[in-house]
Amino acid sequence: MDCNCVKHLPSTRSLIVSFYLLMASFPAFSAPRLFSFIEFNIAFVLGLSLPVILLSILIRKSVPNQWYYFSGIMCGVLGFLYSLIYFEQIQIPALLSFAILTLALIYIWQISSATREDEVQKSGVTDYFAMSVKVLSGVVIIYLFSVWFIPQLDAYIGWLVASSLVLLCGASFIVIQSRMKHTEVFRHVGQWLVAGFFVCTVFFWLNAQVDVLWLILSLVSLFIATMVNGNWYLIKRIFDQINQSQIEESKQLNAQEMFSFMHDPATNLPSYQQALIRLENLFKQENTARYAVVVIKPINFEHVNEVLGHQNSDILLLQLAYCLQKQVANNDNLINFDYSNQTSRLARLQSLHFLAVIDVTHSHYPEKILVEDLCRQLAEAVPEAMSFKSFSLNFELACGIAFVGEHGKSVSEVIAHAGDAVIVAERERSLFQYYNAQDSLYTEQQLLKMERLKQDIENDSLLWLAQPIIENSSKKITGFSLKVKWRHLGDDYIELREFLELAENSGELYQLSKQMIQNAFKLLCEMKKNNIYQPVSISLSSTDILEPDLVDYIEEQIKHFNIAGKYLMIELTEPVMVVACDRAKSMIDQLKMLEVAISIDDFTGSYESLRYIRKLSVNQVKISCEQLQPNAENSAEKAIVNSLINLARTMKLPFVASHIDNKEVLKMYDVMGGSMLQGHVISGGIPTGEISTWIKQWYSKNPQAETKK
């Protein structure tokens, strides 16, 4: 070995060197003087490492990281480089020690970082990773011990075996990672190839087959690859943290924005959601307190929306909210719904409802007196006439009252029950009403009825009846009116007008109307078998069924049963035609194209009905004689029916009297000059399946009524 290459060491170092020279026998190498190039790489490594380590230490609390692994790798690389310069007498063992430490720390760092990830913890490979770290640690300890204390072993072969084991652990780690994260395989494989290149370079350098320049380049390349790959997660976490902080900052609202989100824009009162959160928190803190919930609704405000529109009506609503809030602002018994410095004793609910909650726990007065006094104060706060430009309207309030605990446990439930009480107060024109559980029971019963009706309509288990229309003098059958009845549980059968609202609310009215049309055509088929070619009338007494689809369905039935549309008559009530004028006109025009006849049920002779008769070319009207009874007190009803009959006769409108239920009414109707009728005096209704039998019996009793086409 060239003595000129050996540095003069202190006495302690000389002893250590002498000891290892005696204990270990390594081939001597003559290293060329590349001190400037090696020192440049030392400075390069330090320049790259120190800022990264410093940054990692500074942000370790906000972004947890394993900075000590990278610090150890940096020390290993620097030790390797220093071994080339200063440790010439123990160069080989020092260089190999730093090399195996650096190589092992690289993969211990990767495995330790991967173990912290959620995907790895859920996959169940953490035990395997822990075993890999133990294997790597064991390889390093055994190799270092053999290098320094067993000089008889070939250090070069030992390096090849130890480094190969480290690379094998790294390869197995890459295989496992590839199954979970395909996108990161290329980075790990690239680093593994650089590590393999370094291992080979060290081995060939030990055997004097490559220049020291390649050794340094392979080491620095491995360090750069390790720094980029190892700190990839750190950089990613930093960017995620920055993005998350930006997202959180964007979510943070200033005071003005927070106020606008938590308050109703029309009244500036706290919104329903804010009131709900406030009350839920309050009830949790004071679960023994007693509270009364008051829901307030201004009556007639829907009329303001119709006249002024919602934008202008919001101005009146703001005035009303201001008056109510001002009236109760100093009432300390009321809950404050506002989280800001302002005091809001009222909150805005859905629609036009307001909310106030009274704490009646410590009141010296009976709670009902306290609540009713609040309702009166609010009523007094409403101005006698609220005006907007030239529009003026008097408002009244309706209040619903419910108690927490007594009328419900949750906040939303009690508010809903107080809202139900408002409906009762509005209907009865009273200032306030307490919640009554019987109202909910009635509602539940109605819901059960709706469900049962829906099932019966779907199963087509309603009772279909045909009520004959007779010409009184000749007893001739001039048609049938199709009726439908429904029996709920053990109740008697009820007619359509009694369960029409249930059918509308359950959403099955359209299906019921389709069944009515289908049964009408089935009835026409039975009449055709008995040589009766007269119309069957069905009643459409709701605006919900005035849809073009229903006309299309009628056209389908006409084609299916091969029966002309003129034998089907649609009965529309006057309210339906008035409320849904355009829709009724459109539907009637389409029905006329199919030759379907139109009748007005419960004809009253009003101006509106006469106007529609002229417009719509009605084929027939029905005059109800339900109130026509044979007693002196019914003279007004008699006069009305008589005038309607005269009016229909004058307008040359065919008319039928309905509800002729006894002979006395029939006699009065006959005196008035009526001819066609239907009612219990003839028949209350025949099941459609028995219509042929009834027709034969009718003809046997009235032979003159039978006619052939």
XYZ file of C-alpha atoms in Angstrom:
709
model
C 0.000 0.000 0.000
C 1.329 3.446 -0.882
C 2.399 5.115 2.338
C 1.936 8.570 0.829
C -1.822 7.964 0.776
C -2.056 7.388 4.530
C -2.960 10.326 6.738
C -1.280 10.899 10.065
C -3.802 9.926 12.738
C -3.923 10.841 16.455
C -2.542 8.345 18.970
C -5.949 6.802 19.847
C -6.782 6.304 16.195
C -3.325 4.791 15.619
C -4.060 2.172 18.267
C -7.371 1.285 16.666
C -5.794 1.067 13.239
C -2.961 -1.126 14.548
C -5.489 -3.414 16.221
C -7.526 -3.946 13.090
C -4.431 -4.347 10.946
C -3.456 -7.234 13.172
C -6.950 -8.764 13.354
C -8.088 -8.456 9.739
C -6.364 -9.225 6.508
C -7.798 -7.344 3.507
C -6.241 -6.827 0.117
C -4.493 -3.498 -0.177
C -5.813 -0.968 -2.738
C -4.154 2.041 -4.134
C -6.828 4.777 -4.377
C -6.073 7.640 -6.717
C -6.254 11.078 -5.294
C -9.790 12.273 -6.091
C -10.139 14.259 -2.947
C -11.621 17.258 -4.650
C -14.266 15.186 -6.438
C -15.175 13.252 -3.280
C -15.324 16.438 -1.210
C -17.562 17.931 -3.870
C -19.953 14.979 -3.469
C -19.818 15.313 0.312
C -20.870 18.943 -0.026
C -23.496 17.928 -2.582
C -25.001 15.317 -0.232
C -24.995 17.732 2.701
C -26.538 20.474 0.580
C -29.406 18.185 -0.428
C -29.896 16.499 2.937
C -29.776 19.241 5.539
C -32.695 21.361 4.211
C -34.861 18.238 3.883
C -33.996 17.061 7.408
C -34.534 20.542 8.847
C -37.934 20.859 7.119
C -38.957 17.377 8.256
C -38.077 18.189 11.878
C -39.916 21.517 11.813
C -43.171 20.085 10.420
C -43.103 16.727 12.238
C -45.959 17.787 14.575
C -48.324 18.897 11.843
C -47.116 16.348 9.263
C -45.751 13.246 11.063
C -42.682 11.840 9.314
C -39.732 9.520 9.984
C -36.925 12.063 9.526
C -34.461 9.965 11.551
C -34.321 7.264 8.855
C -33.278 9.780 6.230
C -30.757 11.250 8.669
C -29.276 7.781 9.173
C -29.058 7.229 5.398
C -27.324 10.591 5.017
C -24.803 9.649 7.714
C -24.206 6.305 5.994
C -23.526 8.000 2.650
C -21.215 10.555 4.249
C -19.418 7.789 6.167
C -18.967 5.875 2.920
C -17.429 8.939 1.254
C -15.263 9.752 4.266
C -14.000 6.162 4.249
C -12.589 6.759 0.770
C -10.614 9.758 1.987
C -9.623 9.382 5.617
C -9.951 5.712 6.581
C -7.366 4.296 4.193
C -5.979 1.732 6.651
C -9.464 0.469 7.593
C -11.034 1.588 4.382
C -12.610 -1.698 3.317
C -14.403 -2.666 6.587
C -15.554 0.922 7.164
C -16.749 1.302 3.591
C -18.619 -2.024 3.643
C -20.158 -1.215 7.039
C -21.503 2.136 5.881
C -22.661 0.595 2.602
C -24.706 -2.212 4.239
C -26.132 0.216 6.832
C -27.226 2.639 4.100
C -28.727 -0.102 1.953
C -30.638 -1.665 4.870
C -31.931 1.689 6.179
C -33.370 2.471 2.740
C -35.703 -0.524 2.839
C -36.394 -0.340 6.575
C -37.569 3.250 5.927
C -39.793 2.177 3.016
C -41.329 -0.718 4.940
C -41.890 1.380 8.078
C -43.554 4.174 6.056
C -45.820 1.703 4.247
C -46.874 0.071 7.531
C -48.461 3.361 8.655
C -50.831 3.487 5.698
C -54.473 2.478 6.182
C -54.548 0.203 3.151
C -51.604 -1.818 4.444
C -53.107 -2.114 7.929
C -56.409 -3.334 6.486
C -54.688 -5.823 4.153
C -53.164 -7.821 7.010
C -49.519 -7.766 5.799
C -48.176 -5.709 8.707
C -46.856 -8.852 10.405
C -44.924 -9.755 7.261
C -43.485 -6.233 7.067
C -42.438 -6.405 10.727
C -40.686 -9.694 10.027
C -38.893 -8.116 7.049
C -37.539 -5.324 9.284
C -36.233 -7.928 11.726
C -34.574 -9.847 8.898
C -32.900 -6.701 7.585
C -31.697 -5.759 11.060
C -30.359 -9.268 11.595
C -28.522 -9.242 8.274
C -26.834 -5.918 9.147
C -25.772 -7.073 12.631
C -24.385 -10.411 11.413
C -22.567 -8.817 8.496
C -21.011 -6.068 10.648
C -19.914 -8.632 13.199
C -18.343 -10.805 10.506
C -16.588 -7.848 8.887
C -14.991 -6.577 12.071
C -14.531 -9.666 14.223
C -14.232 -12.648 11.835
C -11.459 -11.664 9.422
C -11.181 -15.239 8.176
C -14.418 -14.832 6.225
C -14.183 -13.430 2.712
C -15.549 -9.893 3.077
C -16.304 -9.640 -0.621
C -18.488 -12.738 -0.740
C -20.048 -11.641 2.533
C -20.965 -8.334 0.923
C -22.505 -10.106 -2.037
C -24.596 -12.376 0.235
C -25.693 -9.637 2.673
C -26.566 -7.104 -0.030
C -28.434 -9.782 -1.990
C -30.569 -10.556 1.086
C -31.360 -6.827 1.467
C -32.314 -6.588 -2.208
C -34.460 -9.719 -1.857
C -36.387 -8.140 1.023
C -36.787 -5.006 -1.075
C -38.082 -7.029 -4.036
C -40.658 -8.839 -1.871
C -41.797 -5.465 -0.503
C -42.275 -4.179 -4.068
C -44.342 -7.247 -5.014
C -46.663 -6.769 -2.028
C -47.009 -3.036 -2.676
C -47.845 -3.639 -6.327
C -50.948 -5.579 -5.305
C -52.265 -2.599 -3.345
C -50.916 0.447 -5.198
C -50.152 -0.108 -8.856
C -49.207 3.517 -9.474
C -46.199 3.407 -7.118
C -44.560 0.281 -8.537
C -42.400 2.185 -11.043
C -40.824 4.353 -8.357
C -39.951 1.384 -6.164
C -38.665 -0.702 -9.058
C -36.519 2.196 -10.280
C -34.963 2.651 -6.860
C -34.400 -1.100 -6.529
C -32.520 -1.136 -9.854
C -30.317 1.773 -8.711
C -29.626 -0.122 -5.459
C -28.702 -3.224 -7.461
C -26.374 -1.149 -9.575
C -24.703 0.163 -6.394
C -24.305 -3.370 -4.998
C -22.679 -4.567 -8.197
C -20.415 -1.513 -8.392
C -19.187 -2.071 -4.826
C -18.477 -5.732 -5.562
C -16.568 -4.984 -8.763
C -14.664 -2.140 -7.105
C -13.618 -4.496 -4.326
C -12.267 -6.774 -7.016
C -10.514 -3.822 -8.704
C -12.605 -4.153 -11.864
C -14.134 -0.631 -11.901
C -12.774 2.790 -11.137
C -13.635 4.611 -7.883
C -15.447 7.227 -9.953
C -18.194 4.700 -10.769
C -18.407 3.784 -7.105
C -19.078 7.387 -6.114
C -21.552 7.943 -8.947
C -23.509 4.804 -8.043
C -23.618 5.871 -4.362
C -24.773 9.422 -5.134
C -27.357 8.099 -7.612
C -28.712 5.760 -4.935
C -28.863 8.643 -2.458
C -30.768 10.903 -4.872
C -33.199 8.108 -5.759
C -33.702 7.370 -2.053
C -34.261 11.012 -1.192
C -36.846 11.457 -3.963
C -38.599 8.158 -3.349
C -38.433 8.223 0.436
C -39.667 11.794 0.778
C -42.403 11.313 -1.811
C -45.000 10.649 0.892
C -43.766 13.621 2.908
C -44.207 15.976 -0.052
C -47.588 14.424 -0.811
C -48.740 14.905 2.790
C -47.544 18.519 2.757
C -49.532 19.251 -0.406
C -52.568 17.424 1.002
C -52.278 19.494 4.166
C -52.066 22.705 2.141
C -55.057 21.718 0.008
C -57.024 20.717 3.089
C -56.250 24.021 4.802
C -57.318 25.884 1.666
C -60.560 23.916 1.583
C -61.184 24.639 5.256
C -60.444 28.312 4.727
C -62.873 28.390 1.825
C -65.488 26.811 4.073
C -64.963 29.382 6.785
C -67.493 32.160 6.519
C -67.212 35.679 7.718
C -69.759 37.083 10.158
C -71.999 38.537 7.443
C -72.057 35.305 5.458
C -72.711 33.276 8.608
C -75.646 35.535 9.467
C -77.134 35.153 5.983
C -76.838 31.365 6.100
C -78.346 31.029 9.566
C -81.198 33.511 9.077
C -84.240 33.667 6.873
C -83.624 36.209 4.078
C -87.230 37.456 4.031
C -87.634 38.203 7.761
C -84.032 38.276 9.105
C -85.163 35.841 11.807
C -83.202 32.694 12.666
C -84.004 29.852 10.295
C -85.740 26.606 11.214
C -82.475 24.642 11.167
C -80.750 27.099 13.493
C -83.728 27.065 15.872
C -83.743 23.265 15.819
C -80.036 23.044 16.689
C -80.437 25.674 19.398
C -83.368 23.876 21.023
C -81.778 20.425 20.826
C -78.637 21.686 22.573
C -80.723 23.493 25.169
C -82.936 20.500 25.933
C -79.885 18.248 26.345
C -78.350 20.653 28.865
C -81.572 21.178 30.832
C -83.550 17.982 30.386
C -85.655 18.641 33.503
C -86.962 22.007 32.286
C -90.505 22.479 30.999
C -91.010 24.217 27.646
C -94.065 25.259 25.642
C -93.718 25.461 21.858
C -95.884 28.021 20.064
C -96.217 28.006 16.285
C -97.712 31.204 14.829
C -99.272 31.627 11.404
C -100.635 34.848 9.847
C -104.023 34.120 8.304
C -104.895 35.319 4.773
C -101.264 35.736 3.720
C -101.754 33.369 0.800
C -104.025 36.033 -0.670
C -101.139 38.527 -0.513
C -98.932 36.172 -2.546
C -101.639 35.851 -5.183
C -102.153 39.618 -5.482
C -98.634 41.020 -5.009
C -96.404 38.061 -5.888
C -93.795 36.593 -3.575
C -91.201 39.355 -3.961
C -93.570 42.144 -2.910
C -95.337 40.041 -0.288
C -91.969 39.443 1.405
C -91.922 43.155 2.240
C -95.200 42.787 4.147
C -93.900 39.631 5.787
C -90.802 41.522 6.936
C -93.034 44.215 8.458
C -95.070 41.589 10.259
C -91.960 39.807 11.574
C -90.546 43.111 12.807
C -93.747 43.916 14.712
C -93.913 40.479 16.321
C -90.212 40.477 17.230
C -90.438 43.958 18.730
C -93.398 42.925 20.871
C -91.604 39.996 22.530
C -87.987 41.240 22.466
C -87.943 41.893 26.242
C -89.732 38.714 27.261
C -87.033 36.806 29.152
C -89.191 33.694 29.360
C -88.770 33.172 25.621
C -85.791 31.256 24.240
C -83.249 33.283 22.268
C -82.638 31.483 18.953
C -79.731 33.666 17.836
C -76.088 32.723 18.445
C -74.834 36.224 17.656
C -74.990 39.312 19.857
C -78.533 39.972 18.673
C -81.633 38.742 20.493
C -84.226 36.841 18.459
C -87.195 35.511 20.387
C -88.836 34.267 17.184
C -87.668 31.946 14.406
C -88.962 31.385 10.878
C -90.301 27.930 10.092
C -91.338 26.513 6.742
C -94.074 28.237 4.782
C -95.526 31.237 6.695
C -95.096 29.838 10.194
C -93.122 31.415 13.041
C -91.825 29.759 16.196
C -91.591 30.859 19.821
C -90.580 28.666 22.770
C -91.431 29.586 26.376
C -89.565 28.324 29.419
C -92.377 27.746 31.940
C -90.263 25.869 34.481
C -89.872 28.603 37.086
C -92.932 30.678 36.329
C -95.109 31.802 39.268
C -98.178 31.675 37.030
C -99.941 28.641 35.569
C -98.234 27.681 32.332
C -101.397 27.966 30.230
C -101.944 31.536 31.392
C -98.358 32.385 30.436
C -98.724 30.823 26.991
C -102.130 32.309 26.241
C -100.901 35.746 27.337
C -98.055 35.435 24.823
C -100.542 34.616 22.056
C -102.594 37.685 22.924
C -99.490 39.892 22.964
C -98.561 38.653 19.510
C -102.081 39.251 18.239
C -102.007 42.800 19.583
C -98.672 43.412 17.849
C -100.201 42.871 14.403
C -101.131 46.245 12.852
C -104.779 46.803 12.047
C -103.965 47.181 8.375
C -100.667 46.400 6.692
C -100.129 48.272 3.450
C -97.922 48.038 0.407
C -98.419 50.947 -1.986
C -102.166 50.937 -2.633
C -102.720 47.393 -1.356
C -103.950 46.993 2.212
C -105.050 43.938 4.180
C -105.923 43.124 7.772
C -104.087 40.169 9.272
C -104.998 37.823 12.068
C -102.920 35.191 13.799
C -103.551 31.551 14.540
C -101.373 29.922 17.214
C -100.779 26.259 17.951
C -99.401 25.164 21.329
C -97.621 21.947 22.331
C -95.548 21.039 25.386
C -92.176 19.299 25.283
C -92.411 15.894 26.926
C -96.193 15.848 27.037
C -96.761 16.139 23.300
C -93.530 14.598 22.059
C -89.968 13.926 23.105
C -87.999 15.286 20.155
C -87.947 18.955 19.183
C -89.102 18.383 15.614
C -92.001 16.210 16.793
C -93.281 18.846 19.236
C -92.990 21.591 16.606
C -94.916 19.415 14.140
C -97.670 18.834 16.707
C -97.890 22.553 17.416
C -98.216 23.052 13.653
C -101.135 20.598 13.643
C -102.783 22.681 16.358
C -102.386 25.760 14.124
C -104.476 24.042 11.453
C -107.267 23.482 13.968
C -107.040 27.096 15.191
C -107.237 28.393 11.631
C -110.183 26.151 10.813
C -112.096 27.193 13.926
C -111.109 30.868 13.575
C -109.660 30.969 17.096
C -106.523 32.717 18.307
C -104.907 29.616 19.801
C -105.432 25.893 20.110
C -103.637 23.286 22.191
C -102.468 20.132 20.503
C -104.958 17.302 20.826
C -103.695 13.748 20.476
C -107.085 12.768 19.040
C -106.242 14.782 15.939
C -103.171 12.621 15.388
C -105.257 9.524 15.997
C -107.700 10.701 13.328
C -104.771 11.345 11.003
C -103.412 7.851 11.627
C -106.841 6.408 10.927
C -107.014 8.352 7.686
C -103.600 7.048 6.677
C -104.728 3.488 7.396
C -107.815 4.066 5.280
C -105.676 5.414 2.447
C -103.469 2.340 2.579
C -106.476 -0.003 2.607
C -108.140 1.877 -0.257
C -104.914 1.732 -2.261
C -104.722 -2.028 -1.783
C -108.395 -2.516 -2.719
C -107.984 -0.443 -5.882
C -104.856 -2.387 -6.858
C -106.691 -5.676 -6.210
C -109.812 -4.402 -8.035
C -111.962 -5.397 -5.043
C -114.363 -2.427 -5.112
C -118.094 -2.888 -5.628
C -119.247 -1.732 -9.060
C -122.968 -0.977 -9.446
C -125.064 0.035 -12.423
C -127.958 2.390 -11.638
C -130.532 2.398 -14.440
C -131.880 5.584 -16.015
C -135.548 5.139 -16.967
C -138.031 7.111 -19.057
C -140.933 7.379 -16.614
C -143.921 7.039 -18.904
C -142.702 4.195 -21.141
C -140.411 2.569 -18.533
C -137.794 2.338 -21.274
C -134.163 1.940 -20.194
C -132.333 5.018 -21.510
C -128.979 4.238 -20.004
C -127.061 3.352 -16.874
C -124.992 5.347 -14.436
C -121.960 3.446 -13.172
C -121.435 3.770 -9.415
C -118.600 2.505 -7.248
C -118.716 1.737 -3.539
C -116.032 0.801 -1.054
C -116.185 -0.921 2.304
C -113.441 -0.214 4.843
C -113.021 -3.130 7.231
C -116.408 -3.837 8.850
C -118.079 -0.559 7.838
C -120.977 -0.316 5.441
C -120.350 0.448 1.808
C -119.721 4.134 1.133
C -120.138 5.921 -2.173
C -117.421 7.586 -4.231
C -118.114 11.101 -2.973
C -117.433 9.919 0.590
C -113.993 8.399 -0.177
C -113.048 10.647 -3.094
C -110.690 12.727 -0.933
C -108.958 9.578 0.316
C -108.463 8.455 -3.268
C -107.007 11.856 -4.202
C -104.627 11.945 -1.232
C -103.476 8.364 -1.724
C -102.614 9.069 -5.376
C -104.894 6.279 -6.637
C -107.662 8.415 -8.138
C -106.238 8.102 -11.647
C -106.083 4.299 -11.355
C -109.641 4.303 -9.980
C -110.809 6.378 -12.948
C -109.200 3.913 -15.368
C -110.974 1.033 -13.648
C -114.237 2.977 -13.885
C -113.790 3.443 -17.641
C -112.929 -0.218 -18.119
C -115.960 -1.367 -16.103
C -118.156 1.038 -18.082
C -117.150 -0.663 -21.341
C -117.713 -4.088 -19.784
C -121.203 -2.908 -18.831
C -121.777 -1.705 -22.389
C -120.875 -5.191 -23.630
C -123.493 -6.737 -21.327
C -126.078 -4.212 -22.517
C -125.211 -5.027 -26.113
C -125.925 -8.707 -25.442
C -129.401 -7.674 -24.257
C -129.987 -5.408 -27.298
C -129.751 -2.244 -25.259
C -127.833 0.450 -27.112
C -127.860 3.283 -24.613
C -125.023 5.238 -22.959
C -123.290 4.457 -19.668
C -122.294 7.506 -17.656
C -119.332 7.743 -15.269
C -118.523 10.589 -12.898
C -115.194 12.424 -12.989
C -115.546 14.743 -10.008
C -111.929 15.818 -9.403
C -109.559 18.146 -11.231
C -106.726 15.637 -10.668
C -108.014 13.316 -13.420
C -108.351 15.925 -16.159
C -105.288 14.669 -17.968
C -104.695 13.838 -21.670
C -103.554 10.338 -20.674
C -107.087 9.531 -19.562
C -108.448 10.447 -23.004
C -105.846 8.185 -24.577
C -106.942 5.383 -22.279
C -110.589 5.885 -23.316
C -109.538 5.655 -26.969
C -107.704 2.390 -26.216
C -110.829 0.937 -24.588
C -112.986 1.968 -27.530
C -110.699 0.016 -29.843
C -110.332 -2.925 -27.457
C -114.068 -3.473 -26.877
C -115.067 -2.348 -30.394
C -117.770 -0.067 -29.014
C -118.437 3.423 -30.346
C -117.444 6.313 -28.124
C -120.967 7.812 -28.268
C -122.149 5.157 -25.797
C -119.852 6.516 -23.080
C -120.928 9.631 -21.176
C -118.580 11.589 -18.895
C -120.187 13.466 -15.996
C -118.341 16.579 -14.834
C -119.414 18.652 -11.863
C -119.699 22.429 -12.077
C -116.841 23.059 -9.570
C -114.471 20.934 -11.664
C -115.243 22.889 -14.825
C -114.945 26.243 -13.075
C -111.689 25.516 -11.206
C -109.964 23.769 -14.122
C -111.490 25.759 -16.946
C -108.723 25.430 -19.552
C -107.902 21.827 -18.716
C -111.592 20.857 -18.753
C -112.099 22.625 -22.086
C -109.066 20.851 -23.567
C -110.173 17.450 -22.319
C -113.771 17.916 -23.519
C -112.547 18.908 -26.966
C -110.537 15.685 -27.159
C -113.502 13.641 -25.931
C -115.743 15.232 -28.547
C -113.356 14.026 -31.223
C -114.020 10.500 -29.924
C -117.803 11.220 -29.922
C -117.897 10.761 -26.136
C -120.934 12.517 -24.604
C -120.589 15.135 -21.841
C -122.977 15.661 -18.931
C -123.042 18.200 -16.090
C -123.718 16.580 -12.735
C -125.614 18.461 -9.983
C -126.697 21.206 -12.371
C -127.470 24.425 -10.437
C -128.309 26.804 -13.257
C -125.589 29.266 -12.249
C -124.239 31.793 -14.702
C -120.888 29.990 -14.842
C -122.533 26.647 -15.619
C -124.716 28.205 -18.325
C -121.657 29.843 -19.871
C -119.854 26.503 -20.001
C -122.913 24.763 -21.411
C -122.898 27.233 -24.295
C -119.137 26.872 -24.801
C -118.761 23.136 -24.433
C -121.881 21.824 -26.163
C -123.012 19.699 -23.220
C -125.182 16.711 -24.146
C -127.076 16.393 -20.880
C -127.513 17.849 -17.384
C -128.402 16.122 -14.145
C -130.678 17.817 -11.642
C -130.464 16.544 -8.088
C -133.768 15.989 -6.279
C -132.079 14.902 -3.054
C -133.599 17.778 -1.061
C -137.005 17.390 -2.661
C -139.285 15.984 0.046
C -143.105 15.863 0.286
C -143.669 18.437 3.060
C -144.734 22.058 3.279
C -141.336 23.239 4.552
C -139.654 22.204 1.309
C -141.411 24.692 -0.901
C -138.134 26.517 -1.684
C -136.467 23.309 -2.885
C -139.500 22.504 -4.997
C -139.347 25.926 -6.613
C -135.627 25.561 -7.326
C -136.003 22.128 -8.917
C -139.016 23.325 -10.926
C -137.112 26.356 -12.209
C -134.123 24.200 -13.189
C -136.385 21.839 -15.112
C -138.033 24.769 -16.901
C -134.604 26.248 -17.637
C -133.336 22.984 -19.130
C -136.512 22.584 -21.159
C -136.224 26.171 -22.439
C -132.594 25.596 -23.472
C -133.638 22.293 -25.056
C -131.170 20.422 -22.897
C -131.828 16.736 -22.160
C -131.958 16.355 -18.390
C -132.121 13.528 -15.891
C -133.370 13.790 -12.318
C -131.154 11.988 -9.819
C -131.966 10.858 -6.286
C -135.597 9.990 -7.001
C -135.712 7.723 -3.998
C -139.415 7.337 -3.219
C -142.785 7.523 -4.926
C -143.710 10.909 -3.438
C -140.625 12.529 -4.973
C -141.376 10.726 -8.241
C -144.896 12.102 -8.235
C -143.688 15.676 -7.667
C -141.082 15.274 -10.416
C -143.763 13.957 -12.787
C -145.995 16.945 -12.020
C -143.086 19.270 -12.875
C -142.924 17.689 -16.307
C -139.836 15.514 -15.856
C -139.466 12.223 -17.651
C -136.009 10.623 -17.303
C -134.928 9.684 -13.794
C -132.714 7.513 -11.667
C -132.798 6.642 -8.005
C -133.846 4.095 -5.439
C -137.414 4.202 -6.651
C -136.124 2.234 -9.647
C -132.990 0.648 -8.190
C -130.231 1.688 -5.837
C -127.708 -0.124 -7.993
C -127.229 -3.518 -9.568
C -123.882 -5.359 -9.426
C -122.468 -5.217 -12.940
C -122.186 -9.001 -13.053
C -125.958 -9.328 -12.529
C -127.074 -6.726 -15.021
C -128.414 -9.244 -17.563
C -130.638 -10.857 -14.925
C -132.010 -7.498 -13.835
C -132.773 -6.440 -17.423
C -134.776 -9.629 -18.006
C -136.710 -9.097 -14.791
C -137.382 -5.458 -15.721
C -138.697 -6.436 -19.130
C -140.888 -9.130 -17.608
C -142.476 -6.525 -15.282
C -142.642 -3.835 -18.005
C -143.112 -5.536 -21.391
C -143.730 -2.206 -23.114
C -140.163 -1.125 -22.254
C -138.504 -3.794 -24.375
C -137.394 -2.574 -27.795
C -135.363 -4.096 -30.575
C -132.695 -2.234 -32.461
